[in-house]
GROMACS .gro file of C-alpha atoms in nm:
model
  432
    1MET     CA    1  -0.347  -0.746   3.183
    2ALA     CA    2  -0.432  -0.503   2.966
    3ALA     CA    3  -0.542  -0.204   3.206
    4ALA     CA    4  -0.152  -0.306   3.323
    5PHE     CA    5   0.054  -0.226   3.031
    6LEU     CA    6  -0.132   0.062   2.977
    7GLU     CA    7  -0.049   0.151   3.323
    8ALA     CA    8   0.386   0.044   3.221
    9GLN     CA    9   0.324   0.268   2.913
   10ILE     CA   10   0.177   0.614   3.111
   11THR     CA   11   0.455   0.613   3.417
   12SER     CA   12   0.731   0.510   3.142
   13CYS     CA   13   0.679   0.799   2.941
   14PRO     CA   14   0.706   1.137   3.001
   15VAL     CA   15   0.448   1.302   2.725
   16ILE     CA   16   0.149   1.080   2.844
   17GLU     CA   17   0.234   1.075   3.196
   18ALA     CA   18   0.205   1.519   3.150
   19ILE     CA   19  -0.106   1.503   3.038
   20VAL     CA   20  -0.297   1.143   3.157
   21LEU     CA   21  -0.192   1.194   3.555
   22PRO     CA   22  -0.312   1.587   3.603
   23LEU     CA   23  -0.586   1.356   3.510
   24ARG     CA   24  -0.576   1.176   3.796
   25ALA     CA   25  -0.534   1.438   4.095
   26PRO     CA   26  -0.766   1.394   4.400
   27GLN     CA   27  -1.044   1.648   4.362
   28ARG     CA   28  -1.168   1.820   4.665
   29GLU     CA   29  -1.528   1.732   4.756
   30SER     CA   30  -1.763   2.031   4.576
   31VAL     CA   31  -1.956   2.182   4.839
   32LEU     CA   32  -2.207   2.321   4.564
   33LEU     CA   33  -2.599   2.049   4.710
   34THR     CA   34  -2.681   2.016   4.291
   35PRO     CA   35  -2.502   1.939   4.005
   36VAL     CA   36  -2.391   2.173   3.725
   37HIS     CA   37  -2.313   2.187   3.382
   38ALA     CA   38  -1.975   2.082   3.347
   39ILE     CA   39  -1.679   2.057   3.046
   40ALA     CA   40  -1.596   1.651   3.010
   41THR     CA   41  -1.185   1.657   2.990
   42PRO     CA   42  -1.204   1.467   2.599
   43ARG     CA   43  -1.032   1.104   2.650
   44PRO     CA   44  -0.687   1.136   2.468
   45THR     CA   45  -0.816   0.786   2.183
   46LEU     CA   46  -0.463   0.822   1.934
   47LEU     CA   47  -0.288   0.875   2.275
   48PHE     CA   48  -0.431   0.597   2.404
   49ALA     CA   49  -0.443   0.406   2.064
   50LEU     CA   50  -0.062   0.456   2.059
   51ALA     CA   51   0.065   0.394   2.330
   52SER     CA   52  -0.081   0.068   2.390
   53ASP     CA   53   0.114  -0.033   2.082
   54ASP     CA   54  -0.217  -0.199   1.948
   55VAL     CA   55  -0.204  -0.118   1.556
   56GLU     CA   56  -0.565  -0.245   1.534
   57GLU     CA   57  -0.654  -0.012   1.705
   58VAL     CA   58  -0.505   0.335   1.579
   59ARG     CA   59  -0.727   0.190   1.242
   60ARG     CA   60  -0.987   0.268   1.379
   61VAL     CA   61  -0.957   0.529   1.555
   62LEU     CA   62  -0.858   0.702   1.239
   63GLU     CA   63  -1.121   0.498   0.996
   64SER     CA   64  -1.320   0.635   1.205
   65GLY     CA   65  -1.251   1.009   1.300
   66GLU     CA   66  -1.246   0.936   1.681
   67ALA     CA   67  -0.914   1.133   1.585
   68ARG     CA   68  -0.712   1.295   1.271
   69PRO     CA   69  -0.389   1.150   1.198
   70ASN     CA   70  -0.172   1.575   1.238
   71ASP     CA   71  -0.354   1.578   1.624
   72ASP     CA   72  -0.099   1.733   1.826
   73VAL     CA   73  -0.018   1.435   2.123
   74GLY     CA   74   0.145   1.648   2.379
   75PRO     CA   75   0.414   1.879   2.253
   76GLN     CA   76   0.473   1.620   1.991
   77SER     CA   77   0.273   1.565   1.713
   78ALA     CA   78   0.113   1.198   1.685
   79LEU     CA   79   0.390   1.111   1.407
   80ALA     CA   80   0.658   1.272   1.635
   81PHE     CA   81   0.509   1.147   1.960
   82THR     CA   82   0.543   0.740   1.750
   83LEU     CA   83   0.889   0.770   1.622
   84ALA     CA   84   1.054   0.895   1.955
   85ASN     CA   85   0.897   0.610   2.198
   86GLY     CA   86   1.140   0.374   2.192
   87GLN     CA   87   0.921   0.109   2.372
   88LEU     CA   88   0.663   0.091   2.069
   89LYS     CA   89   0.659  -0.330   1.931
   90ASN     CA   90   0.462  -0.237   1.642
   91LYS     CA   91   0.612   0.127   1.492
   92MET     CA   92   0.695   0.077   1.174
   93ALA     CA   93   0.337  -0.009   1.158
   94MET     CA   94   0.158   0.294   1.306
   95VAL     CA   95   0.377   0.536   1.122
   96LYS     CA   96   0.244   0.401   0.797
   97LEU     CA   97  -0.048   0.389   0.987
   98LEU     CA   98   0.006   0.749   1.066
   99LEU     CA   99   0.104   0.835   0.655
  100ALA     CA  100  -0.168   0.672   0.473
  101TYR     CA  101  -0.463   0.844   0.633
  102GLY     CA  102  -0.273   1.201   0.564
  103ALA     CA  103  -0.026   1.264   0.897
  104ASP     CA  104   0.176   1.586   0.789
  105ALA     CA  105   0.545   1.391   0.723
  106SER     CA  106   0.666   1.791   0.668
  107ALA     CA  107   0.641   1.875   0.975
  108LEU     CA  108   0.911   1.670   1.075
  109ARG     CA  109   1.219   1.913   1.054
  110ASP     CA  110   1.514   1.979   1.261
  111ALA     CA  111   1.503   2.113   1.562
  112GLU     CA  112   1.795   2.345   1.524
  113ASP     CA  113   1.585   2.520   1.216
  114GLU     CA  114   1.310   2.568   1.491
  115ASP     CA  115   1.398   2.950   1.703
  116ASP     CA  116   1.539   2.949   2.076
  117GLY     CA  117   1.113   3.019   2.203
  118ALA     CA  118   0.974   2.715   2.001
  119ARG     CA  119   1.271   2.483   2.080
  120SER     CA  120   1.200   2.570   2.430
  121SER     CA  121   0.844   2.494   2.406
  122LYS     CA  122   0.949   2.162   2.325
  123GLY     CA  123   1.027   2.035   2.672
  124GLY     CA  124   1.365   1.911   2.583
  125SER     CA  125   1.212   1.678   2.306
  126ARG     CA  126   1.462   1.500   2.091
  127PRO     CA  127   1.592   1.678   1.760
  128ILE     CA  128   1.321   1.507   1.460
  129SER     CA  129   1.603   1.457   1.220
  130LYS     CA  130   1.780   1.268   1.491
  131LEU     CA  131   1.481   1.023   1.500
  132LEU     CA  132   1.515   0.979   1.129
  133GLU     CA  133   1.804   0.868   1.141
  134GLU     CA  134   1.819   0.652   1.400
  135ALA     CA  135   1.503   0.502   1.231
  136ASP     CA  136   1.516   0.189   0.947
  137PRO     CA  137   1.537   0.211   0.668
  138ALA     CA  138   1.211   0.107   0.531
  139THR     CA  139   1.049   0.415   0.816
  140ARG     CA  140   1.282   0.642   0.692
  141TYR     CA  141   1.125   0.543   0.365
  142TYR     CA  142   0.829   0.528   0.368
  143ILE     CA  143   0.851   0.910   0.654
  144GLU     CA  144   1.062   1.082   0.301
  145ARG     CA  145   0.812   0.914   0.054
  146ALA     CA  146   0.527   1.092   0.207
  147ASN     CA  147   0.754   1.402   0.207
  148SER     CA  148   0.820   1.367  -0.158
  149PRO     CA  149   0.694   1.655  -0.413
  150GLN     CA  150   0.645   1.393  -0.680
  151THR     CA  151   0.359   1.180  -0.412
  152ARG     CA  152   0.154   1.543  -0.345
  153ARG     CA  153   0.118   1.560  -0.665
  154ALA     CA  154  -0.020   1.281  -0.757
  155SER     CA  155  -0.253   1.229  -0.506
  156ALA     CA  156  -0.391   1.536  -0.566
  157LEU     CA  157  -0.518   1.321  -0.958
  158ILE     CA  158  -0.771   1.207  -0.754
  159HIS     CA  159  -0.845   1.428  -0.474
  160ARG     CA  160  -1.158   1.429  -0.488
  161SER     CA  161  -1.209   1.106  -0.648
  162PHE     CA  162  -1.431   0.762  -0.551
  163PHE     CA  163  -1.031   0.616  -0.577
  164ARG     CA  164  -0.872   0.865  -0.345
  165PRO     CA  165  -0.832   0.623  -0.078
  166LEU     CA  166  -0.580   0.458  -0.349
  167THR     CA  167  -0.329   0.673  -0.201
  168ARG     CA  168  -0.239   0.472   0.021
  169VAL     CA  169  -0.134   0.222  -0.118
  170ARG     CA  170   0.164   0.355  -0.121
  171TYR     CA  171   0.206   0.200   0.251
  172ASP     CA  172   0.179  -0.117   0.198
  173LEU     CA  173   0.415  -0.078  -0.148
  174ILE     CA  174   0.741  -0.007  -0.147
  175GLY     CA  175   0.880   0.169  -0.537
  176GLN     CA  176   0.684   0.133  -0.816
  177ASP     CA  177   0.586   0.524  -0.792
  178ARG     CA  178   0.605   0.609  -1.186
  179VAL     CA  179   0.343   0.364  -1.224
  180LEU     CA  180   0.110   0.449  -0.911
  181GLU     CA  181   0.159   0.873  -1.089
  182GLN     CA  182   0.023   0.662  -1.446
  183LEU     CA  183  -0.236   0.467  -1.280
  184PHE     CA  184  -0.418   0.762  -1.083
  185ARG     CA  185  -0.366   0.969  -1.396
  186VAL     CA  186  -0.595   0.692  -1.588
  187LEU     CA  187  -0.848   0.677  -1.284
  188SER     CA  188  -0.883   1.068  -1.306
  189MET     CA  189  -1.008   1.059  -1.696
  190PRO     CA  190  -1.317   1.055  -1.776
  191SER     CA  191  -1.434   0.712  -1.966
  192MET     CA  192  -1.691   0.586  -2.137
  193ALA     CA  193  -1.547   0.225  -2.152
  194PRO     CA  194  -1.452   0.053  -1.921
  195VAL     CA  195  -1.118   0.053  -1.632
  196VAL     CA  196  -0.863  -0.270  -1.791
  197VAL     CA  197  -0.522  -0.206  -1.717
  198LEU     CA  198  -0.241  -0.487  -1.728
  199LEU     CA  199   0.028  -0.423  -1.474
  200CYS     CA  200   0.352  -0.592  -1.700
  201GLY     CA  201   0.704  -0.669  -1.579
  202PRO     CA  202   0.937  -0.880  -1.372
  203SER     CA  203   0.830  -1.082  -1.084
  204GLY     CA  204   0.837  -0.998  -0.738
  205HIS     CA  205   0.799  -0.575  -0.827
  206GLY     CA  206   0.437  -0.552  -0.630
  207LYS     CA  207   0.183  -0.666  -0.936
  208SER     CA  208  -0.053  -0.914  -0.752
  209LEU     CA  209   0.037  -0.648  -0.382
  210LEU     CA  210  -0.109  -0.374  -0.569
  211ALA     CA  211  -0.397  -0.597  -0.808
  212ARG     CA  212  -0.548  -0.762  -0.462
  213LYS     CA  213  -0.460  -0.362  -0.246
  214PHE     CA  214  -0.680  -0.213  -0.509
  215GLY     CA  215  -1.066  -0.375  -0.355
  216SER     CA  216  -0.964  -0.320   0.034
  217LEU     CA  217  -0.930   0.036  -0.024
  218LEU     CA  218  -1.150   0.113  -0.204
  219ASP     CA  219  -1.373  -0.139  -0.050
  220VAL     CA  220  -1.522  -0.283  -0.305
  221PRO     CA  221  -1.593  -0.696  -0.358
  222THR     CA  222  -1.269  -0.859  -0.545
  223HIS     CA  223  -1.294  -1.186  -0.726
  224THR     CA  224  -0.945  -1.366  -0.856
  225VAL     CA  225  -0.944  -1.550  -1.159
  226ASN     CA  226  -0.643  -1.826  -1.196
  227MET     CA  227  -0.592  -1.796  -1.583
  228THR     CA  228  -0.304  -2.034  -1.513
  229THR     CA  229  -0.619  -2.340  -1.536
  230LEU     CA  230  -0.864  -2.255  -1.777
  231GLN     CA  231  -0.897  -2.460  -2.058
  232ASN     CA  232  -1.185  -2.319  -2.256
  233THR     CA  233  -1.392  -1.968  -2.325
  234ARG     CA  234  -1.658  -2.098  -2.120
  235ASP     CA  235  -1.391  -2.160  -1.807
  236ILE     CA  236  -1.359  -1.831  -1.709
  237TRP     CA  237  -1.691  -1.742  -1.623
  238LYS     CA  238  -1.682  -2.104  -1.412
  239SER     CA  239  -1.413  -1.954  -1.205
  240HIS     CA  240  -1.379  -1.956  -0.852
  241SER     CA  241  -1.192  -1.658  -0.685
  242ILE     CA  242  -0.807  -1.793  -0.543
  243ASP     CA  243  -0.727  -1.404  -0.308
  244PRO     CA  244  -0.544  -1.581  -0.020
  245HIS     CA  245  -0.710  -1.343   0.188
  246GLU     CA  246  -1.061  -1.439   0.146
  247GLU     CA  247  -1.281  -1.779   0.222
  248PRO     CA  248  -1.267  -2.005   0.015
  249SER     CA  249  -1.563  -1.969  -0.177
  250ASP     CA  250  -1.760  -2.175  -0.481
  251ARG     CA  251  -1.943  -1.943  -0.650
  252SER     CA  252  -1.830  -1.832  -0.958
  253LEU     CA  253  -1.680  -1.499  -1.174
  254LYS     CA  254  -2.075  -1.467  -1.297
  255ASP     CA  255  -2.230  -1.554  -0.997
  256PHE     CA  256  -2.016  -1.251  -0.885
  257LEU     CA  257  -2.078  -1.034  -1.175
  258MET     CA  258  -2.436  -1.089  -1.139
  259ASP     CA  259  -2.498  -0.982  -0.783
  260ASN     CA  260  -2.268  -0.711  -0.782
  261GLU     CA  261  -2.430  -0.577  -1.194
  262GLY     CA  262  -2.405  -0.173  -1.265
  263LYS     CA  263  -2.169  -0.171  -0.896
  264ARG     CA  264  -1.823  -0.085  -0.854
  265CYS     CA  265  -1.588  -0.410  -0.788
  266VAL     CA  266  -1.325  -0.582  -0.912
  267VAL     CA  267  -1.170  -0.875  -1.095
  268VAL     CA  268  -0.836  -0.975  -1.097
  269LEU     CA  269  -0.676  -1.191  -1.430
  270ASP     CA  270  -0.387  -1.368  -1.239
  271GLU     CA  271  -0.116  -1.427  -1.518
  272ILE     CA  272  -0.307  -1.322  -1.766
  273GLU     CA  273  -0.114  -1.462  -2.082
  274LYS     CA  274  -0.073  -1.773  -1.875
  275ALA     CA  275  -0.394  -1.899  -2.063
  276GLN     CA  276  -0.383  -2.215  -2.236
  277ASP     CA  277  -0.555  -2.111  -2.544
  278GLU     CA  278  -0.581  -1.768  -2.675
  279LYS     CA  279  -0.946  -1.829  -2.731
  280ILE     CA  280  -1.002  -1.786  -2.370
  281LEU     CA  281  -0.910  -1.368  -2.367
  282SER     CA  282  -1.207  -1.302  -2.637
  283SER     CA  283  -1.499  -1.346  -2.392
  284LEU     CA  284  -1.323  -1.054  -2.270
  285LEU     CA  285  -1.366  -0.840  -2.564
  286MET     CA  286  -1.766  -0.779  -2.537
  287PRO     CA  287  -1.687  -0.644  -2.177
  288TRP     CA  288  -1.456  -0.397  -2.194
  289GLU     CA  289  -1.541  -0.265  -2.507
  290TYR     CA  290  -1.899  -0.227  -2.345
  291GLY     CA  291  -1.953  -0.260  -2.063
  292ARG     CA  292  -2.184  -0.535  -2.127
  293CYS     CA  293  -2.101  -0.961  -2.059
  294SER     CA  294  -2.312  -1.255  -2.188
  295PHE     CA  295  -2.248  -1.501  -2.013
  296GLU     CA  296  -2.424  -1.819  -2.282
  297ALA     CA  297  -2.602  -1.715  -2.587
  298GLY     CA  298  -2.955  -1.656  -2.521
  299HIS     CA  299  -2.904  -1.532  -2.160
  300ARG     CA  300  -3.001  -1.110  -2.154
  301HIS     CA  301  -2.651  -0.906  -2.121
  302VAL     CA  302  -2.524  -0.823  -1.774
  303ASP     CA  303  -2.431  -0.446  -1.751
  304VAL     CA  304  -2.075  -0.474  -1.598
  305SER     CA  305  -1.926  -0.137  -1.659
  306LYS     CA  306  -1.828  -0.009  -1.338
  307VAL     CA  307  -1.562  -0.374  -1.280
  308ILE     CA  308  -1.170  -0.293  -1.278
  309TRP     CA  309  -1.048  -0.509  -1.434
  310LEU     CA  310  -0.679  -0.552  -1.364
  311GLY     CA  311  -0.492  -0.810  -1.508
  312THR     CA  312  -0.099  -0.924  -1.402
  313SER     CA  313   0.171  -1.040  -1.631
  314ASN     CA  314   0.504  -1.120  -1.681
  315ILE     CA  315   0.523  -0.994  -2.051
  316GLY     CA  316   0.793  -0.718  -2.084
  317HIS     CA  317   1.015  -0.854  -1.817
  318ASP     CA  318   1.344  -0.815  -1.988
  319LEU     CA  319   1.273  -0.479  -2.110
  320VAL     CA  320   1.285  -0.361  -1.813
  321PHE     CA  321   1.583  -0.417  -1.720
  322GLU     CA  322   1.716  -0.349  -2.094
  323HIS     CA  323   1.590  -0.051  -2.033
  324GLN     CA  324   1.709   0.003  -1.697
  325ASP     CA  325   2.087  -0.091  -1.864
  326HIS     CA  326   2.125   0.204  -2.108
  327ARG     CA  327   1.970   0.410  -1.821
  328PRO     CA  328   2.280   0.699  -1.726
  329ALA     CA  329   2.202   0.667  -1.342
  330PRO     CA  330   2.039   0.274  -1.333
  331GLU     CA  331   2.037   0.297  -0.941
  332THR     CA  332   1.821   0.644  -0.930
  333GLN     CA  333   1.416   0.639  -0.994
  334LEU     CA  334   1.273   0.666  -1.369
  335SER     CA  335   1.218   1.075  -1.451
  336ARG     CA  336   0.887   1.052  -1.549
  337GLU     CA  337   0.943   1.095  -1.957
  338GLU     CA  338   1.214   0.749  -1.898
  339TYR     CA  339   0.863   0.612  -1.793
  340ILE     CA  340   0.656   0.716  -2.077
  341ASP     CA  341   0.931   0.557  -2.309
  342LEU     CA  342   0.872   0.278  -2.136
  343MET     CA  343   0.509   0.280  -2.112
  344ALA     CA  344   0.546   0.318  -2.587
  345LEU     CA  345   0.839  -0.032  -2.542
  346LEU     CA  346   0.611  -0.211  -2.383
  347ARG     CA  347   0.284  -0.195  -2.581
  348PRO     CA  348   0.340  -0.312  -2.887
  349ARG     CA  349   0.490  -0.624  -2.703
  350VAL     CA  350   0.188  -0.669  -2.497
  351SER     CA  351  -0.012  -0.590  -2.829
  352GLU     CA  352   0.180  -0.917  -2.977
  353ARG     CA  353   0.163  -1.117  -2.677
  354LEU     CA  354  -0.274  -1.118  -2.604
  355GLY     CA  355  -0.283  -0.959  -2.958
  356ALA     CA  356  -0.425  -0.665  -3.114
  357SER     CA  357  -0.836  -0.718  -3.099
  358LEU     CA  358  -0.738  -0.675  -2.719
  359LEU     CA  359  -0.482  -0.470  -2.639
  360SER     CA  360  -0.716  -0.197  -2.797
  361ARG     CA  361  -1.015  -0.215  -2.582
  362VAL     CA  362  -0.696  -0.188  -2.266
  363THR     CA  363  -0.745   0.193  -2.082
  364ALA     CA  364  -0.331   0.136  -1.982
  365VAL     CA  365  -0.028  -0.069  -1.999
  366LEU     CA  366   0.145  -0.050  -1.694
  367PRO     CA  367   0.567  -0.159  -1.658
  368PHE     CA  368   0.675  -0.248  -1.303
  369VAL     CA  369   0.993  -0.151  -1.288
  370ALA     CA  370   1.306  -0.228  -1.145
  371PHE     CA  371   1.391  -0.096  -0.745
  372THR     CA  372   1.599   0.160  -0.684
  373ALA     CA  373   1.930   0.113  -0.377
  374ASP     CA  374   1.725   0.261  -0.108
  375GLU     CA  375   1.408   0.089  -0.221
  376LYS     CA  376   1.587  -0.220  -0.158
  377MET     CA  377   1.724  -0.152   0.179
  378ALA     CA  378   1.397  -0.079   0.312
  379ILE     CA  379   1.223  -0.423   0.099
  380ALA     CA  380   1.498  -0.578   0.333
  381ALA     CA  381   1.455  -0.351   0.669
  382GLU     CA  382   1.019  -0.481   0.684
  383ALA     CA  383   1.126  -0.820   0.573
  384LEU     CA  384   1.366  -0.890   0.902
  385PHE     CA  385   1.094  -0.676   1.069
  386ALA     CA  386   0.820  -0.911   0.955
  387LEU     CA  387   0.988  -1.195   0.918
  388ALA     CA  388   1.203  -1.184   1.283
  389GLY     CA  389   0.833  -1.056   1.542
  390GLU     CA  390   0.895  -0.958   1.791
  391ALA     CA  391   1.240  -1.025   1.924
  392VAL     CA  392   1.354  -0.721   1.578
  393THR     CA  393   1.301  -0.473   1.836
  394THR     CA  394   1.574  -0.716   2.075
  395MET     CA  395   1.828  -0.713   1.859
  396PRO     CA  396   2.132  -0.392   1.871
  397PRO     CA  397   2.092  -0.202   1.608
  398ALA     CA  398   2.469  -0.357   1.436
  399THR     CA  399   2.232  -0.626   1.408
  400ARG     CA  400   1.997  -0.524   1.218
  401ASN     CA  401   2.199  -0.304   1.045
  402LEU     CA  402   2.354  -0.591   0.889
  403ILE     CA  403   2.136  -0.850   0.868
  404VAL     CA  404   1.976  -0.617   0.615
  405ARG     CA  405   2.318  -0.482   0.420
  406THR     CA  406   2.441  -0.839   0.436
  407SER     CA  407   2.107  -0.944   0.251
  408LEU     CA  408   2.131  -0.745  -0.041
  409ASN     CA  409   2.444  -0.904  -0.201
  410SER     CA  410   2.175  -1.230  -0.231
  411TYR     CA  411   1.978  -0.987  -0.479
  412ILE     CA  412   1.818  -1.117  -0.797
  413PRO     CA  413   1.636  -0.906  -0.993
  414SER     CA  414   1.417  -1.134  -1.166
  415GLU     CA  415   1.251  -1.264  -0.845
  416GLY     CA  416   1.272  -0.951  -0.691
  417ALA     CA  417   1.133  -0.848  -0.337
  418ARG     CA  418   1.075  -1.181  -0.280
  419SER     CA  419   1.465  -1.272  -0.299
  420LEU     CA  420   1.568  -0.998  -0.026
  421TYR     CA  421   1.292  -1.165   0.181
  422ARG     CA  422   1.434  -1.558   0.139
  423ALA     CA  423   1.787  -1.381   0.194
  424VAL     CA  424   1.681  -1.243   0.538
  425SER     CA  425   1.524  -1.523   0.591
  426THR     CA  426   1.850  -1.689   0.601
  427GLN     CA  427   1.991  -1.475   0.783
  428LEU     CA  428   1.820  -1.475   1.062
  429LEU     CA  429   1.827  -1.823   1.079
  430ASP     CA  430   2.265  -1.780   1.069
  431THR     CA  431   2.205  -1.523   1.338
  432ILE     CA  432   2.008  -1.775   1.576
   0.00000   0.00000   0.00000
C-alpha cells in the first residue's frame, strides 16, 4: 500500500516525476564483460519522506543527518516544495519540522523580485508570495516567525551551547517570543549556581508546554512533581512523576535525582505556589543554592548541581493583563523594554507569595504574556487541524476560515489557548 501511495505521489507531482522517472528509464545492456566502477545515483531521501506525507520519517531523516533542511528538491527548496504540494495532509507539521531543523524561510521570496532568468529556471512554479497567502494562519505564522530578526538574534544567544536544541520549541509554542529570548539569555550566562527558572502568568499561555518540552528537546530525563498534592517537607522527595507523555513509574524524585547524580536533567515543579504548606518549599533552599541535596539527616549529600529546575505558577496573572491594558497598542507584541518592565513588576509579587529566602535563589522569573491578534489566529488554526484531523483537508477554504475567525469571538484571556480549542471544537460540532 505504501508503495502504491508513493507511486501516486510520483505520477501526480511534476517535480517528483521529473526527478524520479529518468532514474527508471530502461538502460541498454552493457557490452562490457567485466563490471566497472560506477557512481551511484543518491537516493533523494528528503524528497521521498516529504512526498510520502510521513512526519516521523521526515523527522528521522533530519535528525540522522541523511538530508539537510535546506536541500533543494528539484528546482525548489524543501520548504517551498512542501508549501506548494496541495496533496499533503500533514503539511503544517512538516513545515514546522523543516523550520525547527533550520530551513531558511528567507529563501521564500516573491517570484516577482527575481530576474527573468531565475524565474524561467523555476519551470513555471507558483510564486512563493502566493503560496504564503494561501497557507493557513498557523503555517504562515511559523514561517514569518522563523524569518524574524528577533528570532535569529535570540537563537544566536545559545547557538554554540548545550541548550541550542531549545530553539526548536518555538515551532511547538505559539507566542511568548520575549519569554524565549530572556530564557536563552539566562541559559547563555555562566553561573556556578544551579539553573532555577519560574514560569509565571495566566493559564493556557504555554508555561506547562514549555516546561514539558524542555527535557525532550535537550534529550535529558525529566521528572514532573504535582506540588498541589504535597503534605509535608518529605513528600517532595517521595513524589512520582506526573508527566502525561511518560509511562507511569514508581520512581520517586529522590530515586530520579540519585540515578542522575551529576548529570543534566530537568525537574518540573508544577503549580509551585499551590503547595499546602510553605515549609515544603524550604526543602529546596539547599539544592537551589549549593547544588547539593540531603534527603534525610545523617545521609550523604547528592550532587544536583546540573539539574535544571523549572517551576510553573499562576502568580501574577492579573498583573500581566493590567500591564497589557496600559500599553499603547495592547494587541501587538511587547518590546524588550516593556517585557523587562513587566519582569521587574512581577518578581516582588512572587517573592511575597513564595518568600524572599526562596526567591533569592531563583535565577529568573519569566512572565508569560497575553497573545497578540495574529497569535490567537494561529492558535485557532492549529486547533482546527489538530481536532479535525484529515477531515480538514476536505473542507472548503472558506469554511476553515469561518471556523477560525468565529472561534476568536469566544476567546477568554484568562483561559488562553484552551478557550480557543474549546471554541473550535464547538464550531466543528456545529459544522458536522
